[in-house]
Each structure stands twice: as C-alpha cells, then as structure tokens.
Amino acid sequence: MSQYKHDITAVSLETGLSKETIRKWESRYGFPKPQRNSSKERLYSTAQIRSLREASRLINSGVRPKYALLAVAGSNPIEGKPIAKQLQLPLSEEIIAALQRNDRDRVYYLLQRALITHGVIAFIEDTLAKVNHDIGVAWSHGLIKIYQEHLYSDVVQGVLNKETLDIPTFCEGPIDIILATPPGEIHTIGIQMVELWLKFHGIRSLSLGAQVPISELLEASRDIGASVIGISVTSAYALRHSRKFVLDLCSAVPEEMDIWIGGSGAPYKEELPVNVKCFQEIRSLDSILVDFPCLLSVDESPRG
C-alpha cells in the first residue's frame, strides 16, 4: 500500500487529466487500478501516474483512448494484426525507422518533403493527421520509445513553426483571430496547425500558446481588436471542462465576438451558444469560414 500514496487531485495535477476522465477510464477500461485508504479515497502509484502521462500523449497523437490505455497497461491493443497493416501511410514506416535510429534530421527531412510534395493544406488536413496516428500505434507496439515519440512531436512543431514563418503576410489589416489552449491543456500542435492553415488562406491570427486563462484572452482580444477566439483541446482534456470553459468564455466576451473550439476533445455533440463553432477536424474550417466572409476579404491566391 505504501506505493499508493497519490490521491486523485495530485494525479490530475501531475498528468493534466481531469478527475472525471481518470474515474471514467477506471470504470470503462479498467485502468488505472487505484487502491483505497481507510476513508475509501482512491490512491495511485507513481508508476500509474507515468502510465497516464504516456496514455495522454498517445491520445494526443491520434490513438483512441481504449488502445492507448491497453498499451500503457501492457496489453496489445490489436493483438495478432501485423503492425504494417495498422499504419495509414507508407511515409510513417520511414519516419518510424528514423526514430528508431534517433535520426532527427531524417525525420525532419521526411516531413518537410511531404509538405512540399502535397502542399500545405493537404499536409495539414491529411498527411500529418495520419502520421500522428501511426506514430501512436508504433509506440503502443513498442517499436519506438516514449522519448522517441517526444522527439517526433518536437520535430513536427518545428516544421509547422518554420512553414508558418516562411509564408509571407499579404494582409496588413488587424489580427482577426486569437488562438490558445485553456488552462490544463498543454498540447499545442492543434493551434499550430490552425495558425498555419489560416495564414495560408491570408487570415491573420495570433497564437498565445498553452493554458491561457479567460482574463488574458479578453485582454488580448480587446488590445488587438480580434473578432474570433479559437480554442484547441485534445481528448485528454475532459469534455465537461471544455464545455464549461467555452460557456464561461461566452459569458465573458462581447456578444459580437465568435468562439471556435476544435480538436478531439471539443464538445461537438453538446448544445452550445450560437456564437460558438465546434469542429474536430481542421478540414472543417472550410465550411466554418463560409459564415465569416469578412475574414476572406483578402486575396486567396495560393501561397507556396
């Protein structure tokens, strides 16, 4: 029992997962498996905290929660199925091989080549989403180690940042959209992908990064005159919390301001205020922008 010394509040703080999510996973998937103290409170081990962190990263890479938790609990998520048949792109096999050699430059080259070959939009909407999924599958099968999955994420962020900076800004008007993740959501690849997508379409945005409180979003939107606040959440962020954050944000912003929330943790099945646009895939931005003709008033000719 001495190993089980962390209560659920501590686990939530250590992993970035909500208490609700931790309890739901325990009930639905049988992991984690806490012990109880004399007061019947859940207690978790340090090893379980590490596993939950790894599960969160897998989910953010596109692996479904069930398979991520089976992987960290030591079970094969799709037993008997050859790994190659689970990968969505041949490119992923090359990237996995490079990660196994810790060849950062090769991973960067492969991603950059894919971006140039397919173009910015196809790379963001299709290629990168599939490779992210495949890297998660590779990790769950033990083909790459957790630090190598960290390496992959870092390279992806570098590719996205470079491409965003390389695209020239054709519009000198005001910044239209603020991008951020809410407090407790540490993953930023989603907002980086949206920032690049928007810039390619000639729409100016400002990314404030991770874990931005409502007060700072309001201050930034007032200072720059933004008309939209865009929020990204992964499935590691509890649905209840993402919905509450959006509702709290709605009550704080001016009536004329719109809110976009996207990512695998977005409450897209929930009933939300009319000024909230909710989406799970970045390709959905095409249809969302139909309602925002003012954002598309600039020249939309291809940009690189």
Short mmCIF file of C-alpha atoms in Angstrom, two decimals, residues 49-228:
data_model
loop_
_atom_site.label_atom_id
_atom_site.label_comp_id
_atom_site.label_asym_id
_atom_site.label_seq_id
_atom_site.Cartn_x
_atom_site.Cartn_y
_atom_site.Cartn_z
CA ILE A 49 0.95 8.41 -12.97
CA ARG A 50 3.74 7.78 -15.51
CA SER A 51 1.46 5.47 -17.49
CA LEU A 52 -1.35 8.02 -17.50
CA ARG A 53 1.02 10.67 -18.83
CA GLU A 54 2.07 8.32 -21.63
CA ALA A 55 -1.56 7.46 -22.41
CA SER A 56 -2.36 11.17 -22.66
CA ARG A 57 0.46 11.66 -25.19
CA LEU A 58 -0.71 8.67 -27.24
CA ILE A 59 -4.25 10.03 -27.37
CA ASN A 60 -2.96 13.40 -28.47
CA SER A 61 -1.15 11.59 -31.30
CA GLY A 62 -4.45 10.20 -32.59
CA VAL A 63 -4.72 6.84 -30.79
CA ARG A 64 -8.15 6.10 -29.34
CA PRO A 65 -8.31 6.10 -25.51
CA LYS A 66 -9.09 2.38 -25.36
CA TYR A 67 -5.97 1.40 -27.29
CA ALA A 68 -3.78 3.93 -25.50
CA LEU A 69 -4.77 2.60 -22.10
CA LEU A 70 -4.37 -1.02 -23.19
CA ALA A 71 -0.89 -0.13 -24.41
CA VAL A 72 0.28 1.50 -21.18
CA ALA A 73 -1.31 -1.28 -19.15
CA GLY A 74 0.84 -3.80 -21.04
CA SER A 75 -1.75 -5.31 -23.39
CA ASN A 76 -1.52 -5.46 -27.16
CA PRO A 77 -4.32 -3.21 -28.46
CA ILE A 78 -4.88 -5.12 -31.71
CA GLU A 79 -3.41 -8.50 -30.99
CA GLY A 80 -2.32 -10.56 -33.95
CA LYS A 81 -2.65 -7.80 -36.54
CA PRO A 82 0.67 -7.00 -38.27
CA ILE A 83 1.89 -3.52 -37.44
CA ALA A 84 2.37 -2.60 -41.12
CA LYS A 85 -1.35 -3.16 -41.77
CA GLN A 86 -2.28 -0.77 -38.98
CA LEU A 87 -0.28 2.11 -40.43
CA GLN A 88 -2.22 4.52 -42.62
CA LEU A 89 0.73 5.80 -44.69
CA PRO A 90 3.97 4.24 -46.06
CA LEU A 91 5.65 7.50 -45.03
CA SER A 92 5.06 6.51 -41.43
CA GLU A 93 7.27 3.43 -41.77
CA GLU A 94 10.17 5.63 -42.91
CA ILE A 95 9.64 8.03 -40.01
CA ILE A 96 9.42 5.18 -37.50
CA ALA A 97 12.69 3.73 -38.83
CA ALA A 98 14.36 7.14 -38.45
CA LEU A 99 13.05 7.50 -34.90
CA GLN A 100 14.43 4.07 -34.03
CA ARG A 101 17.87 5.39 -35.07
CA ASN A 102 17.26 8.70 -33.23
CA ASP A 103 17.85 10.41 -36.58
CA ARG A 104 16.18 13.76 -36.01
CA ASP A 105 17.41 15.23 -39.29
CA ARG A 106 15.87 12.35 -41.27
CA VAL A 107 12.50 12.77 -39.54
CA TYR A 108 12.59 16.49 -40.32
CA TYR A 109 13.53 15.81 -43.95
CA LEU A 110 10.72 13.29 -44.43
CA LEU A 111 8.08 15.61 -43.00
CA GLN A 112 9.40 18.60 -44.94
CA ARG A 113 9.43 16.57 -48.16
CA ALA A 114 5.83 15.51 -47.58
CA LEU A 115 4.83 19.12 -47.02
CA ILE A 116 6.49 20.25 -50.26
CA THR A 117 5.09 17.30 -52.23
CA HIS A 118 1.48 17.55 -51.08
CA GLY A 119 1.24 21.25 -50.32
CA VAL A 120 0.41 22.98 -47.06
CA ILE A 121 -3.31 22.22 -46.87
CA ALA A 122 -3.15 18.52 -47.80
CA PHE A 123 -0.19 18.10 -45.43
CA ILE A 124 -2.10 19.59 -42.50
CA GLU A 125 -5.52 18.08 -43.19
CA ASP A 126 -4.48 14.60 -44.28
CA THR A 127 -0.81 13.60 -44.14
CA LEU A 128 0.08 14.89 -40.68
CA ALA A 129 -3.12 13.59 -39.09
CA LYS A 130 -2.41 10.08 -40.40
CA VAL A 131 1.28 10.10 -39.45
CA ASN A 132 0.37 11.26 -35.94
CA HIS A 133 -1.96 8.27 -35.64
CA ASP A 134 0.69 5.88 -36.95
CA ILE A 135 3.33 7.12 -34.51
CA GLY A 136 0.93 6.42 -31.67
CA VAL A 137 0.34 2.90 -32.99
CA ALA A 138 4.10 2.33 -33.28
CA TRP A 139 4.62 3.40 -29.69
CA SER A 140 1.80 1.18 -28.45
CA HIS A 141 3.52 -1.80 -30.10
CA GLY A 142 6.90 -0.99 -28.60
CA LEU A 143 8.50 -0.06 -31.92
CA ILE A 144 9.59 3.32 -30.57
CA LYS A 145 10.25 4.50 -27.04
CA ILE A 146 8.48 7.33 -25.29
CA TYR A 147 11.44 9.71 -25.68
CA GLN A 148 11.40 8.99 -29.41
CA GLU A 149 7.71 9.89 -29.53
CA HIS A 150 8.64 13.14 -27.75
CA LEU A 151 11.30 13.65 -30.42
CA TYR A 152 8.72 13.22 -33.17
CA SER A 153 6.37 15.78 -31.58
CA ASP A 154 9.20 18.29 -31.27
CA VAL A 155 10.15 17.89 -34.93
CA VAL A 156 6.52 18.32 -36.03
CA GLN A 157 6.29 21.56 -34.08
CA GLY A 158 9.50 22.75 -35.72
CA VAL A 159 8.17 22.00 -39.21
CA LEU A 160 4.89 23.81 -38.51
CA ASN A 161 6.64 26.83 -36.99
CA LYS A 162 9.07 27.14 -39.90
CA GLU A 163 6.35 26.94 -42.52
CA THR A 164 4.22 29.49 -40.68
CA LEU A 165 7.12 31.93 -40.56
CA ASP A 166 8.07 31.28 -44.19
CA ILE A 167 4.65 32.18 -45.60
CA PRO A 168 4.66 35.93 -46.27
CA THR A 169 1.92 38.05 -44.74
CA PHE A 170 -0.12 39.60 -47.55
CA CYS A 171 -2.64 41.33 -45.32
CA GLU A 172 -1.67 44.33 -43.22
CA GLY A 173 -5.05 44.70 -41.54
CA PRO A 174 -5.91 43.84 -37.95
CA ILE A 175 -5.32 40.42 -36.43
CA ASP A 176 -8.63 38.59 -36.80
CA ILE A 177 -8.26 35.52 -34.59
CA ILE A 178 -6.62 34.68 -31.26
CA LEU A 179 -5.55 31.05 -30.75
CA ALA A 180 -4.84 29.29 -27.45
CA THR A 181 -5.49 26.24 -25.30
CA PRO A 182 -7.38 26.52 -22.00
CA PRO A 183 -5.79 26.06 -18.56
CA GLY A 184 -4.93 22.38 -18.08
CA GLU A 185 -4.47 21.68 -21.82
CA ILE A 186 -0.73 21.50 -22.51
CA HIS A 187 -0.81 20.27 -26.12
CA THR A 188 -0.26 22.98 -28.76
CA ILE A 189 0.15 21.13 -32.07
CA GLY A 190 -3.54 21.72 -32.79
CA ILE A 191 -3.31 25.51 -32.61
CA GLN A 192 -0.05 25.43 -34.59
CA MET A 193 -1.81 23.55 -37.39
CA VAL A 194 -4.72 26.02 -37.35
CA GLU A 195 -2.35 29.01 -37.32
CA LEU A 196 -0.58 27.69 -40.43
CA TRP A 197 -3.87 26.85 -42.16
CA LEU A 198 -5.21 30.35 -41.52
CA LYS A 199 -2.05 32.10 -42.65
CA PHE A 200 -2.02 30.10 -45.88
CA HIS A 201 -5.53 31.45 -46.53
CA GLY A 202 -4.43 35.01 -45.85
CA ILE A 203 -6.06 35.26 -42.42
CA ARG A 204 -4.04 36.84 -39.63
CA SER A 205 -4.04 35.13 -36.25
CA LEU A 206 -2.12 35.42 -33.01
CA SER A 207 -1.22 32.28 -31.05
CA LEU A 208 -0.89 32.78 -27.30
CA GLY A 209 0.19 29.19 -26.69
CA ALA A 210 -0.92 26.81 -23.96
CA GLN A 211 -3.01 27.20 -20.82
CA VAL A 212 -4.27 30.74 -21.33
CA PRO A 213 -6.89 31.93 -18.80
CA ILE A 214 -10.02 33.74 -19.90
CA SER A 215 -8.83 37.04 -18.43
CA GLU A 216 -5.78 37.05 -20.73
CA LEU A 217 -7.84 36.06 -23.76
CA LEU A 218 -10.15 39.00 -23.09
CA GLU A 219 -7.27 41.43 -22.64
CA ALA A 220 -5.60 40.28 -25.86
CA SER A 221 -8.83 40.43 -27.86
CA ARG A 222 -9.51 43.97 -26.66
CA ASP A 223 -5.97 45.15 -27.38
CA ILE A 224 -5.81 43.83 -30.94
CA GLY A 225 -9.48 44.01 -31.91
CA ALA A 226 -9.85 40.32 -32.75
CA SER A 227 -13.30 39.10 -33.79
CA VAL A 228 -12.73 35.39 -33.06
#
